[in-house]
Structures are given as structure tokens and as C-alpha cells.
DNA sequence: TGTACATCAGTGAACGCGCGTTCACTGATGTAC
DNA sequence: TGTACATCAGTGAACGCGCGTTCACTGATGTAC
């Protein structure tokens, strides 16, 4: 069955899409090459016509999901009321829907830790996805004399990833939502964009309990 | 070789300590039962005299590291200058040393995502470790009318875990330190405890660059 | 106190299994003439 | 335009390997008498 070059490209894309979904859902180690190929409607033997190894597939998968966070969050920002872009993006990332569907969500929140322990290429790919998530917030961040927007963006992205990790550890959806809500307020406060921005808080001084 | 009950308890503890170290270093799936037993100076067959399965070992390992974050962070808080407990704890958690040594560091920052995809018992165990990390900060958090300390603690802990995840994805130590520094400022700002806000207290003992 | 027996943590070979990868083969389609 | 051949994505059996787990066995020590 000889196929056109376009057919091969389409098949490769289908494999990458299924890999991206399965890896985020079950983790890098618990998804086999046969699982991915089966999900793409193929048998496992054909895998090596497209990729040199499973490790290479993982690396290519991370490249394939490039642009996902921008594609998801930019419209949210642009459709938000004036001045509400940042809260809207944070609410979108830290939403119950995102928490419930890792398979379609942020790859850093799903696989960041595992990827850090894989090959250098995979770790670098994940680092780039993390920076890319941060860059998505860049245009919407406040300009401040004491902080660069780049550093605010990195810290914000990291906080969001950690919050999603925490929320997904809670099995009770209500408990998970409390975590998400707490983090939504927390990060907006850090950015000086808290919706209910109130009078100056009391300094942190509590003695050990 | 019949041994005393105390000998068995000690052996079990040694297995758990090595498991805690290896799992954090290499991940749950890439450490075999034989690896753990070997590190404890035993052969793999004896494993089942102590644990029913590898999954049970993982669960017990999460119980065994209980109290670790309190043991590490409480002294830091108590030895900090008045009013600087929180910045000191944050600096300690988000230190280059912690970033460089996952094997001896926070289990949530090392294994949180993987654990969420394991058995219900393991996920619950990890959720408890996450809540435990949050509780460590509880006594030192500011009392505020609009936020409970519990929610501040959860959001803070989640942000710290996310920041460590991001920092560990960067291979360049300087880039990693930028991420850590950005997150240190970010979370303290969210808590209304930013070091360079107001009557300039010196930043928490900055760890060696 | 001394002796016989029971215990069981630990050993190391063996098990079945699923994995990543390889390979001989297929056959529809592209290409050369 | 028609025909012969080459290509190569995809198939499915097979490979070696490491894994979690099992098991018959060991032998130092605890226990019973």
C-alpha cells in the first residue's frame, strides 16, 4: 500500500494527536507504542515508519502541542471586558473543566515532572512548553517598576501549574474547586489585579501555633 | 536467619527510606523493587516479607515521609527574625539546594503528578502530603478579613510546588534561579509580605547563587 | 542449663507478562518507459 | 495511453529484556520442654 506524502503526513499527525491525548491522560510510561498506534487506527509495527523511537515520539509530541496554550487563552483574553483579560485567563486555566480533563489540557500540568526525568531533548521540550505558557500571559501583565513582566509571567505560569497539580490530587470536586478558587485569588493578588482589591492587609507575623 | 521483631522494623524502615529517595530521584515507574531492595542491601525476593506489592510500598512511602516538610520548614521559621518567618520559609523551599536535590526534597514537587495517576490509595496519600505542606505555613500566614488562612496556605503551597517544577525543567542553574527568584517575590506579594514593600526589611537570607 | 524443634527474614532461580524494537512480507499506488 | 516495475506505509509474528511476583529453600535465632 503505497500512499502519497500527504497521506503519510496526515497519519503522522494523527499519531501525534493520539499520543498527546494518551500521554496527558495516563502518563508517559503507562502508554505503550501499541496503545498510541491502536488509538490512531494502526498496528504497532508501523510506528517506526514515522518515528525512530518512543522517546523521539515524546519529543515530537511536545513540539506538536506548541501553540496550544496561546490558542486557548488568547481568545479568552480578547473577549474579556476591558481590564479583565488577566482574571479571565486565570479563571480559564484554573477552571473545573481544565481540572477534569487533563487529556485535553495543559501539557506542563499533566507531564511536567515526568518529562523532567526523561532525556535531555524531552526535558528541554517541556521547558520550552513551560516558557511558552508563561509568554502567553506576557502582553496582559501590568508594567511595574520593580518587576519585569517576564518574571511575573514565569511565576504566574508556575503557580497555575502547581494549582492544577494540587486540584487534581483532590478527588472531591468541591475540595478541588476550593483549591482552584484559592489560587485564582492568590495569583491575581500577586499581580495587583485582585478583583476585590481591598485596603492594605495586615503584615504576616503569626507566631507558631 | 530468624531475626527479632525490632530487626524487621529496622529493615522495613531502611527499605522505606531508600524507596523515598529513589522514587523522588527517578520517578515511581523507573525504580524497580529490585532497585529499592538493592539500595537497602538486600535481594529482591525478600521484599514480600515486608510489603504486599510495589503499589503498597509506594503508599507506605508516602506515609513514611509524613512530617518531612514540617521538620524542614518549622526550624527555618522559628530561627527567622521577627516578622520574617514567611519569607524565610519561602526562600528555603524555593532554594537552589532544594531544586538541585529532588531526592531529598519535597515529595509533592517530585512525584505529585505521577501519584495522581496511580491507585486511589496512592493519590489520596499524595493529596494528604500536599495538604500537609500547606498546613506547615498555616501558623505564619496573615489574618485577613477577605481570605481564610487555609486557602492562602493551599494556594501558597501549590505555587511553591509549581515553581519548583518549573525551576527543575531549566537545565541552566542561572535560568532556574531566575524562576525561583521570580516566584519568591510573586508569592510574597500575593501574601502582602513582599520584602521590598514598605519599611525595608532585609530580604531573607539569600542562598548561595 | 541443655537440647530439640519451629519460625520466618532473606536468598536466588524461575514464572508469566508486556514492553520497545525488528523484520519478512504485502499490495496499492507512483513512476519510468 | 498502456504496461512493467519500484516503492514503502502498514501488517503481524517474533526478538530480547526487565519487570513484579512466586516459591522452594536456608539457617540463625527464638521457644518449648
Short mmCIF file of C-alpha atoms (C1' of nucleotides) in Angstrom, two decimals:
data_model
loop_
_atom_site.label_atom_id
_atom_site.label_comp_id
_atom_site.label_asym_id
_atom_site.label_seq_id
_atom_site.Cartn_x
_atom_site.Cartn_y
_atom_site.Cartn_z
CA UNK A 1 0.00 0.00 0.00
CA UNK A 2 1.99 2.91 -1.14
CA UNK A 3 0.49 6.21 -0.13
CA UNK A 4 1.12 9.82 -1.04
CA UNK A 5 3.40 12.04 1.00
CA UNK A 6 0.34 13.90 2.19
CA UNK A 7 -1.21 10.70 3.46
CA UNK A 8 1.93 9.98 5.47
CA UNK A 9 1.91 13.47 6.94
CA UNK A 10 -1.72 13.06 7.95
CA UNK A 11 -1.03 9.70 9.56
CA UNK A 12 1.92 11.15 11.46
CA UNK A 13 -0.28 13.98 12.70
CA UNK A 14 -2.96 11.52 13.80
CA UNK A 15 -0.36 9.51 15.74
CA UNK A 16 0.90 12.70 17.39
CA UNK A 17 -2.60 13.83 18.32
CA UNK A 18 -3.44 10.49 19.91
CA UNK A 19 -0.09 10.41 21.68
CA UNK A 20 -0.67 13.90 23.07
CA UNK A 21 -4.06 12.83 24.37
CA UNK A 22 -2.98 9.49 25.84
CA UNK A 23 0.25 10.76 27.41
CA UNK A 24 -1.57 13.57 29.21
CA UNK A 25 -4.26 11.17 30.35
CA UNK A 26 -2.11 8.30 31.61
CA UNK A 27 1.48 9.48 31.76
CA UNK A 28 4.48 8.83 29.53
CA UNK A 29 5.41 5.43 30.94
CA UNK A 30 1.95 3.92 31.10
CA UNK A 31 1.15 4.46 27.44
CA UNK A 32 2.76 1.96 25.06
CA UNK A 33 3.65 2.44 21.43
CA UNK A 34 0.94 -0.12 20.65
CA UNK A 35 -1.60 1.95 22.62
CA UNK A 36 -0.81 5.05 20.59
CA UNK A 37 -0.85 3.24 17.25
CA UNK A 38 -4.07 1.45 18.15
CA UNK A 39 -5.72 4.77 19.01
CA UNK A 40 -4.62 6.05 15.62
CA UNK A 41 -6.23 3.03 13.96
CA UNK A 42 -2.97 1.29 13.10
CA UNK A 43 -0.89 -1.66 14.30
CA UNK A 44 2.25 -1.22 16.34
CA UNK A 45 4.74 -2.35 13.70
CA UNK A 46 4.13 0.65 11.50
CA UNK A 47 5.27 3.03 14.20
CA UNK A 48 8.89 3.02 13.04
CA UNK A 49 7.97 4.29 9.61
CA UNK A 50 7.18 7.56 11.40
CA UNK A 51 9.42 7.79 14.47
CA UNK A 52 12.80 6.43 15.44
CA UNK A 53 11.86 5.53 18.98
CA UNK A 54 9.27 6.11 21.68
CA UNK A 55 11.50 8.77 23.19
CA UNK A 56 11.51 10.60 19.85
CA UNK A 57 7.72 10.37 19.76
CA UNK A 58 7.55 12.02 23.16
CA UNK A 59 9.80 14.83 21.99
CA UNK A 60 7.79 15.32 18.80
CA UNK A 61 4.57 15.27 20.80
CA UNK A 62 5.83 18.18 22.86
CA UNK A 63 6.59 20.07 19.65
CA UNK A 64 3.18 19.17 18.27
CA UNK A 65 1.30 20.75 21.15
CA UNK A 66 3.17 24.01 20.64
CA UNK A 67 0.81 26.92 20.49
CA UNK A 68 -1.97 25.15 22.37
CA UNK A 69 -1.97 27.46 25.37
CA UNK A 70 -1.93 30.56 23.19
CA UNK A 71 -4.75 29.16 21.07
CA UNK A 72 -6.82 28.51 24.18
CA UNK A 73 -6.04 31.55 26.29
CA UNK A 74 -5.65 34.37 23.78
CA UNK A 75 -9.34 34.33 22.70
CA UNK A 76 -10.34 34.30 26.36
CA UNK A 77 -8.23 37.41 26.94
CA UNK A 78 -9.51 39.20 23.87
CA UNK A 79 -13.14 38.52 24.62
CA UNK A 80 -12.86 39.69 28.23
CA UNK A 81 -14.19 43.09 29.31
CA UNK A 82 -11.59 45.87 29.31
CA UNK A 83 -9.03 45.36 32.07
CA UNK A 84 -10.28 41.87 32.81
CA UNK A 85 -8.06 39.92 30.43
CA UNK A 86 -5.82 38.57 33.16
CA UNK A 87 -8.58 37.44 35.54
CA UNK A 88 -10.36 35.83 32.60
CA UNK A 89 -7.25 33.91 31.54
CA UNK A 90 -6.59 32.77 35.10
CA UNK A 91 -10.20 31.67 35.51
CA UNK A 92 -9.98 29.75 32.26
CA UNK A 93 -6.76 27.96 33.17
CA UNK A 94 -7.89 27.23 36.73
CA UNK A 95 -11.36 26.09 35.71
CA UNK A 96 -13.10 22.89 36.85
CA UNK A 97 -13.25 21.86 33.19
CA UNK A 98 -9.49 22.03 32.81
CA UNK A 99 -9.03 20.15 36.04
CA UNK A 100 -11.41 17.40 34.93
CA UNK A 101 -9.83 16.84 31.50
CA UNK A 102 -6.05 16.54 31.66
CA UNK A 103 -6.09 14.76 28.30
CA UNK A 104 -7.10 17.98 26.57
CA UNK A 105 -5.38 20.39 28.92
CA UNK A 106 -2.01 21.93 29.64
CA UNK A 107 0.83 19.52 28.97
CA UNK A 108 3.02 21.06 31.67
CA UNK A 109 0.33 20.50 34.29
CA UNK A 110 -0.03 16.89 33.17
CA UNK A 111 3.53 15.78 32.43
CA UNK A 112 5.97 18.43 33.61
CA UNK A 113 7.52 16.36 36.38
CA UNK A 114 7.85 13.15 34.37
CA UNK A 115 9.34 14.96 31.39
CA UNK A 116 12.00 16.46 33.63
CA UNK A 117 13.29 12.96 34.29
CA UNK A 118 13.41 11.84 30.65
CA UNK A 119 16.06 12.50 28.00
CA UNK A 120 17.62 15.93 27.67
CA UNK A 121 15.64 16.53 24.48
CA UNK A 122 12.35 15.78 26.22
CA UNK A 123 13.23 17.88 29.24
CA UNK A 124 14.18 20.78 27.01
CA UNK A 125 10.96 20.38 25.05
CA UNK A 126 8.96 20.57 28.26
CA UNK A 127 10.94 23.56 29.47
CA UNK A 128 10.03 25.29 26.23
CA UNK A 129 6.33 24.47 26.76
CA UNK A 130 6.58 25.94 30.26
CA UNK A 131 8.14 29.16 28.93
CA UNK A 132 5.57 29.24 26.17
CA UNK A 133 2.76 29.10 28.71
CA UNK A 134 4.36 31.99 30.54
CA UNK A 135 4.73 34.04 27.34
CA UNK A 136 1.01 33.68 26.72
CA UNK A 137 0.35 35.97 29.68
CA UNK A 138 3.08 38.45 28.81
CA UNK A 139 1.08 41.06 26.86
CA UNK A 140 -1.55 41.27 29.57
CA UNK A 141 0.68 41.74 32.58
CA UNK A 142 0.96 45.04 34.41
CA UNK A 143 4.03 47.17 33.84
CA UNK A 144 5.75 47.69 37.16
CA UNK A 145 8.94 49.47 38.12
CA UNK A 146 10.14 46.73 40.48
CA UNK A 147 9.35 43.64 38.39
CA UNK A 148 9.87 42.67 34.78
CA UNK A 149 6.86 41.29 33.00
CA UNK A 150 8.92 38.24 32.07
CA UNK A 151 9.48 37.32 35.67
CA UNK A 152 5.85 37.94 36.56
CA UNK A 153 4.82 35.73 33.65
CA UNK A 154 7.07 32.85 34.73
CA UNK A 155 5.94 32.99 38.34
CA UNK A 156 2.29 33.22 37.31
CA UNK A 157 2.56 30.24 34.97
CA UNK A 158 4.36 28.18 37.61
CA UNK A 159 1.70 29.00 40.19
CA UNK A 160 -1.07 27.98 37.82
CA UNK A 161 0.63 24.66 37.06
CA UNK A 162 1.09 23.97 40.76
CA UNK A 163 -2.51 24.86 41.49
CA UNK A 164 -3.75 22.46 38.82
CA UNK A 165 -1.50 19.72 40.23
CA UNK A 166 -2.98 20.27 43.70
CA UNK A 167 -6.54 20.39 42.40
CA UNK A 168 -6.13 17.13 40.53
CA UNK A 169 -4.94 15.36 43.67
CA UNK A 170 -8.26 16.08 45.36
CA UNK A 171 -10.89 13.51 44.46
CA UNK A 172 -13.82 15.53 45.75
CA UNK A 173 -14.70 18.10 43.08
CA UNK A 174 -15.81 20.58 45.74
CA UNK A 175 -12.45 20.34 47.51
CA UNK A 176 -10.70 20.71 44.17
CA UNK A 177 -12.75 23.80 43.40
CA UNK A 178 -11.72 25.31 46.74
CA UNK A 179 -8.09 24.84 45.76
CA UNK A 180 -8.69 26.41 42.35
CA UNK A 181 -10.62 29.34 43.80
CA UNK A 182 -7.94 29.98 46.40
CA UNK A 183 -5.25 30.00 43.73
CA UNK A 184 -7.27 32.23 41.41
CA UNK A 185 -7.45 34.87 44.14
CA UNK A 186 -3.84 34.27 45.18
CA UNK A 187 -2.26 34.86 41.78
CA UNK A 188 -4.42 37.87 40.97
CA UNK A 189 -3.43 39.38 44.30
CA UNK A 190 0.23 38.79 43.45
CA UNK A 191 -0.27 40.65 40.19
CA UNK A 192 -2.05 43.50 41.90
CA UNK A 193 -5.13 42.66 39.88
CA UNK A 194 -7.32 41.20 42.59
CA UNK A 195 -10.99 41.77 41.72
CA UNK A 196 -11.91 42.76 45.28
CA UNK A 197 -8.61 44.59 45.86
CA UNK A 198 -9.06 45.81 49.39
CA UNK A 199 -7.33 48.03 51.98
CA UNK A 200 -3.81 47.09 52.98
CA UNK A 201 -3.61 43.64 54.58
CA UNK A 202 -2.17 43.01 57.98
CA UNK A 203 1.52 42.10 57.92
CA UNK A 204 2.41 38.43 58.27
CA UNK A 205 3.62 37.99 61.76
CA UNK A 206 1.93 34.98 63.21
CA UNK A 207 3.74 33.01 65.90
CA UNK A 208 3.94 29.22 65.62
CA UNK A 209 0.71 27.61 66.72
CA UNK B 1 18.10 -16.47 59.79
CA UNK B 2 15.41 -15.62 62.21
CA UNK B 3 15.59 -12.06 63.43
CA UNK B 4 13.92 -10.11 66.19
CA UNK B 5 10.82 -8.02 65.59
CA UNK B 6 12.95 -4.93 66.05
CA UNK B 7 15.33 -6.08 63.34
CA UNK B 8 12.39 -6.46 60.95
CA UNK B 9 11.12 -3.00 61.79
CA UNK B 10 14.53 -1.51 61.14
CA UNK B 11 14.81 -3.32 57.82
CA UNK B 12 11.36 -2.10 56.81
CA UNK B 13 12.35 1.46 57.66
CA UNK B 14 15.54 1.14 55.65
CA UNK B 15 13.56 -0.08 52.64
CA UNK B 16 11.16 2.84 53.01
CA UNK B 17 13.96 5.38 53.29
CA UNK B 18 15.69 4.08 50.16
CA UNK B 19 12.36 3.93 48.33
CA UNK B 20 11.61 7.53 49.28
CA UNK B 21 14.99 8.59 47.99
CA UNK B 22 14.93 6.61 44.73
CA UNK B 23 11.31 7.40 43.85
CA UNK B 24 11.89 11.13 44.22
CA UNK B 25 15.07 10.90 42.19
CA UNK B 26 13.88 8.76 39.28
CA UNK B 27 10.10 8.55 39.46
CA UNK B 28 7.74 5.80 40.58
CA UNK B 29 7.82 3.75 37.38
CA UNK B 30 11.56 3.86 36.74
CA UNK B 31 12.54 2.43 40.10
CA UNK B 32 12.11 -1.34 40.39
CA UNK B 33 11.51 -3.39 43.50
CA UNK B 34 14.98 -4.86 42.95
CA UNK B 35 16.46 -1.33 42.83
CA UNK B 36 14.93 -0.48 46.19
CA UNK B 37 15.93 -3.74 47.83
CA UNK B 38 19.44 -3.48 46.43
CA UNK B 39 19.80 0.04 47.82
CA UNK B 40 18.71 -1.34 51.20
CA UNK B 41 21.41 -4.03 50.96
CA UNK B 42 19.01 -6.90 50.30
CA UNK B 43 17.90 -9.08 47.39
CA UNK B 44 14.59 -8.59 45.66
CA UNK B 45 12.91 -11.80 46.84
CA UNK B 46 12.73 -10.66 50.43
CA UNK B 47 10.59 -7.68 49.51
CA UNK B 48 7.33 -9.55 50.06
CA UNK B 49 8.15 -10.29 53.67
CA UNK B 50 7.62 -6.55 54.21
CA UNK B 51 5.11 -5.33 51.62
CA UNK B 52 2.27 -6.91 49.69
CA UNK B 53 3.07 -5.21 46.41
CA UNK B 54 5.02 -2.35 44.84
CA UNK B 55 1.87 -0.23 44.89
CA UNK B 56 1.63 -0.81 48.65
CA UNK B 57 5.29 0.22 49.00
CA UNK B 58 4.50 3.49 47.23
CA UNK B 59 1.60 4.16 49.55
CA UNK B 60 3.68 3.35 52.63
CA UNK B 61 6.50 5.53 51.34
CA UNK B 62 4.12 8.49 51.21
CA UNK B 63 3.14 7.78 54.81
CA UNK B 64 6.79 7.43 55.78
CA UNK B 65 7.71 10.92 54.58
CA UNK B 66 4.93 12.43 56.68
CA UNK B 67 6.19 15.32 58.73
CA UNK B 68 9.18 15.98 56.48
CA UNK B 69 8.09 19.44 55.38
CA UNK B 70 7.26 20.49 58.92
CA UNK B 71 10.60 19.16 60.13
CA UNK B 72 12.43 21.16 57.48
CA UNK B 73 10.46 24.40 57.43
CA UNK B 74 9.44 24.92 61.05
CA UNK B 75 13.03 25.48 62.29
CA UNK B 76 13.57 27.91 59.42
CA UNK B 77 10.52 29.87 60.52
CA UNK B 78 11.48 29.84 64.18
CA UNK B 79 15.01 30.99 63.55
CA UNK B 80 13.95 33.84 61.28
CA UNK B 81 13.95 37.46 62.52
CA UNK B 82 10.59 38.67 63.84
CA UNK B 83 8.09 39.07 61.02
CA UNK B 84 10.33 37.26 58.56
CA UNK B 85 9.11 33.72 59.14
CA UNK B 86 7.19 33.51 55.89
CA UNK B 87 9.89 34.98 53.61
CA UNK B 88 12.40 32.66 55.25
CA UNK B 89 10.26 29.57 54.67
CA UNK B 90 9.61 30.57 51.06
CA UNK B 91 13.33 31.16 50.49
CA UNK B 92 14.11 27.79 51.99
CA UNK B 93 11.59 25.91 49.88
CA UNK B 94 12.49 27.77 46.70
CA UNK B 95 16.24 27.47 47.23
CA UNK B 96 18.80 26.30 44.66
CA UNK B 97 19.68 23.49 47.06
CA UNK B 98 16.13 22.16 47.06
CA UNK B 99 15.97 22.46 43.28
CA UNK B 100 19.23 20.55 42.88
CA UNK B 101 18.30 17.65 45.14
CA UNK B 102 14.85 16.26 44.43
CA UNK B 103 15.84 13.00 46.13
CA UNK B 104 15.91 14.75 49.48
CA UNK B 105 13.24 17.33 48.81
CA UNK B 106 9.50 17.78 48.75
CA UNK B 107 7.70 14.66 47.58
CA UNK B 108 4.85 16.66 46.06
CA UNK B 109 7.26 18.63 43.90
CA UNK B 110 8.92 15.42 42.77
CA UNK B 111 6.03 12.99 42.35
CA UNK B 112 2.72 14.85 42.63
CA UNK B 113 1.65 14.37 39.04
CA UNK B 114 2.63 10.72 38.77
CA UNK B 115 0.97 9.86 42.06
CA UNK B 116 -2.27 11.39 40.84
CA UNK B 117 -2.41 8.73 38.13
CA UNK B 118 -1.74 5.75 40.42
CA UNK B 119 -4.16 3.86 42.65
CA UNK B 120 -6.72 5.71 44.73
CA UNK B 121 -4.71 4.96 47.87
CA UNK B 122 -1.57 6.49 46.41
CA UNK B 123 -3.40 9.53 45.06
CA UNK B 124 -5.02 10.06 48.45
CA UNK B 125 -1.66 9.71 50.15
CA UNK B 126 -0.17 12.35 47.89
CA UNK B 127 -3.17 14.65 48.41
CA UNK B 128 -2.54 14.36 52.12
CA UNK B 129 1.15 15.28 51.63
CA UNK B 130 0.05 18.31 49.63
CA UNK B 131 -2.33 19.42 52.37
CA UNK B 132 0.36 18.76 54.93
CA UNK B 133 2.78 21.05 53.11
CA UNK B 134 0.10 23.75 53.11
CA UNK B 135 -0.56 23.29 56.83
CA UNK B 136 3.11 23.90 57.54
CA UNK B 137 2.64 27.53 56.53
CA UNK B 138 -0.66 27.97 58.33
CA UNK B 139 0.56 29.46 61.63
CA UNK B 140 2.66 32.07 59.87
CA UNK B 141 0.06 33.40 57.45
CA UNK B 142 -1.52 36.82 57.83
CA UNK B 143 -5.03 37.09 59.21
CA UNK B 144 -7.18 38.82 56.63
CA UNK B 145 -10.86 39.62 56.52
CA UNK B 146 -11.31 38.53 52.91
CA UNK B 147 -9.30 35.31 52.90
CA UNK B 148 -9.06 32.34 55.22
CA UNK B 149 -5.57 31.29 56.19
CA UNK B 150 -6.41 27.78 54.97
CA UNK B 151 -7.00 28.99 51.45
CA UNK B 152 -3.89 31.16 51.50
CA UNK B 153 -1.89 28.16 52.69
CA UNK B 154 -3.16 25.89 49.92
CA UNK B 155 -2.54 28.46 47.21
CA UNK B 156 0.91 29.25 48.56
CA UNK B 157 1.91 25.58 48.73
CA UNK B 158 0.60 24.97 45.21
CA UNK B 159 2.55 27.94 43.88
CA UNK B 160 5.75 26.72 45.51
CA UNK B 161 5.34 23.26 44.03
CA UNK B 162 4.71 24.71 40.57
CA UNK B 163 7.72 27.00 40.88
CA UNK B 164 9.97 24.07 41.80
CA UNK B 165 8.61 22.09 38.86
CA UNK B 166 9.43 24.98 36.51
CA UNK B 167 12.88 25.51 38.00
CA UNK B 168 13.75 21.84 37.60
CA UNK B 169 12.89 21.94 33.90
CA UNK B 170 15.59 24.55 33.32
CA UNK B 171 18.99 22.97 32.86
CA UNK B 172 20.92 26.19 33.28
CA UNK B 173 21.21 26.87 37.03
CA UNK B 174 21.13 30.62 36.42
CA UNK B 175 17.87 30.36 34.48
CA UNK B 176 16.48 28.13 37.21
CA UNK B 177 17.46 30.68 39.83
CA UNK B 178 15.63 33.39 37.90
CA UNK B 179 12.49 31.28 38.02
CA UNK B 180 12.92 30.68 41.75
CA UNK B 181 13.60 34.35 42.48
CA UNK B 182 10.59 35.44 40.45
CA UNK B 183 8.35 33.03 42.33
CA UNK B 184 9.74 34.04 45.72
CA UNK B 185 8.74 37.63 45.05
CA UNK B 186 5.46 36.58 43.47
CA UNK B 187 4.14 34.53 46.37
CA UNK B 188 5.26 37.04 48.99
CA UNK B 189 3.49 39.75 47.05
CA UNK B 190 0.34 37.63 46.99
CA UNK B 191 0.55 37.31 50.76
CA UNK B 192 1.10 41.02 51.21
CA UNK B 193 4.53 40.22 52.60
CA UNK B 194 6.80 41.37 49.81
CA UNK B 195 10.27 42.00 51.25
CA UNK B 196 10.84 45.29 49.46
CA UNK B 197 7.39 46.60 50.27
CA UNK B 198 7.27 49.26 52.99
CA UNK B 199 9.88 49.78 55.77
CA UNK B 200 12.57 47.79 54.00
CA UNK B 201 13.36 44.65 55.96
CA UNK B 202 16.34 42.84 54.55
CA UNK B 203 15.42 40.01 52.16
CA UNK B 204 15.52 36.53 53.70
CA UNK B 205 18.98 35.05 53.80
CA UNK B 206 19.54 34.60 50.10
CA UNK B 207 21.04 31.20 49.46
CA UNK B 208 24.36 30.97 47.58
CA UNK B 209 23.84 31.76 43.92
"C1'" DT C 1 21.05 -25.37 81.93
"C1'" DG C 2 20.85 -28.03 77.84
"C1'" DT C 3 18.56 -29.93 73.77
"C1'" DA C 4 15.18 -30.39 70.01
"C1'" DC C 5 12.22 -28.18 67.24
"C1'" DA C 6 9.71 -24.27 64.96
"C1'" DT C 7 9.96 -19.89 62.90
"C1'" DC C 8 10.49 -16.71 59.21
"C1'" DA C 9 13.57 -12.87 57.06
"C1'" DG C 10 16.20 -13.36 53.44
"C1'" DT C 11 18.13 -15.85 49.08
"C1'" DG C 12 18.18 -16.65 44.28
"C1'" DA C 13 16.11 -19.24 40.49
"C1'" DA C 14 12.04 -19.20 37.97
"C1'" DC C 15 7.34 -17.63 36.32
"C1'" DG C 16 4.41 -15.07 33.05
"C1'" DC C 17 3.80 -10.81 31.00
"C1'" DG C 18 4.10 -6.57 28.44
"C1'" DC C 19 7.21 -3.69 26.62
"C1'" DG C 20 10.18 -1.42 22.69
"C1'" DT C 21 12.01 -2.80 18.70
"C1'" DT C 22 12.99 -5.70 14.48
"C1'" DC C 23 11.85 -7.98 10.36
"C1'" DA C 24 9.98 -10.55 6.36
"C1'" DC C 25 6.23 -9.71 3.93
"C1'" DT C 26 2.09 -7.33 1.47
"C1'" DG C 27 -0.07 -4.83 -2.05
"C1'" DA C 28 -1.95 -0.34 -3.63
"C1'" DT C 29 -0.09 3.32 -5.84
"C1'" DG C 30 3.63 6.25 -8.02
"C1'" DT C 31 6.96 6.29 -11.74
"C1'" DA C 32 9.53 5.03 -15.98
"C1'" DC C 33 9.18 3.80 -20.48
"C1'" DT D 1 -2.42 5.65 -23.24
"C1'" DG D 2 -0.92 1.30 -21.54
"C1'" DT D 3 2.29 -1.79 -19.13
"C1'" DA D 4 6.03 -3.31 -16.01
"C1'" DC D 5 8.41 -2.37 -12.19
"C1'" DA D 6 9.79 0.02 -7.82
"C1'" DT D 7 8.38 1.96 -3.61
"C1'" DC D 8 7.26 1.99 1.14
"C1'" DA D 9 3.33 2.60 4.79
"C1'" DG D 10 1.42 -0.72 7.12
"C1'" DT D 11 0.89 -5.77 9.00
"C1'" DG D 12 1.65 -9.17 12.41
"C1'" DA D 13 4.86 -12.60 14.19
"C1'" DA D 14 8.93 -12.69 16.69
"C1'" DC D 15 13.01 -10.97 19.45
"C1'" DG D 16 15.29 -9.99 23.89
"C1'" DC D 17 14.69 -7.78 28.07
"C1'" DG D 18 13.30 -6.20 32.56
"C1'" DC D 19 9.62 -6.15 35.38
"C1'" DG D 20 6.52 -7.70 39.52
"C1'" DT D 21 5.68 -11.64 41.75
"C1'" DT D 22 6.16 -16.59 43.38
"C1'" DC D 23 8.43 -20.28 45.50
"C1'" DA D 24 11.46 -23.92 47.43
"C1'" DC D 25 14.98 -23.49 50.29
"C1'" DT D 26 18.38 -21.79 54.11
"C1'" DG D 27 19.96 -21.28 58.62
"C1'" DA D 28 20.42 -18.26 62.74
"C1'" DT D 29 17.70 -17.47 66.42
"C1'" DG D 30 13.52 -17.80 69.46
"C1'" DT D 31 10.75 -21.02 72.11
"C1'" DA D 32 9.24 -25.29 74.49
"C1'" DC D 33 10.41 -28.73 77.42
#
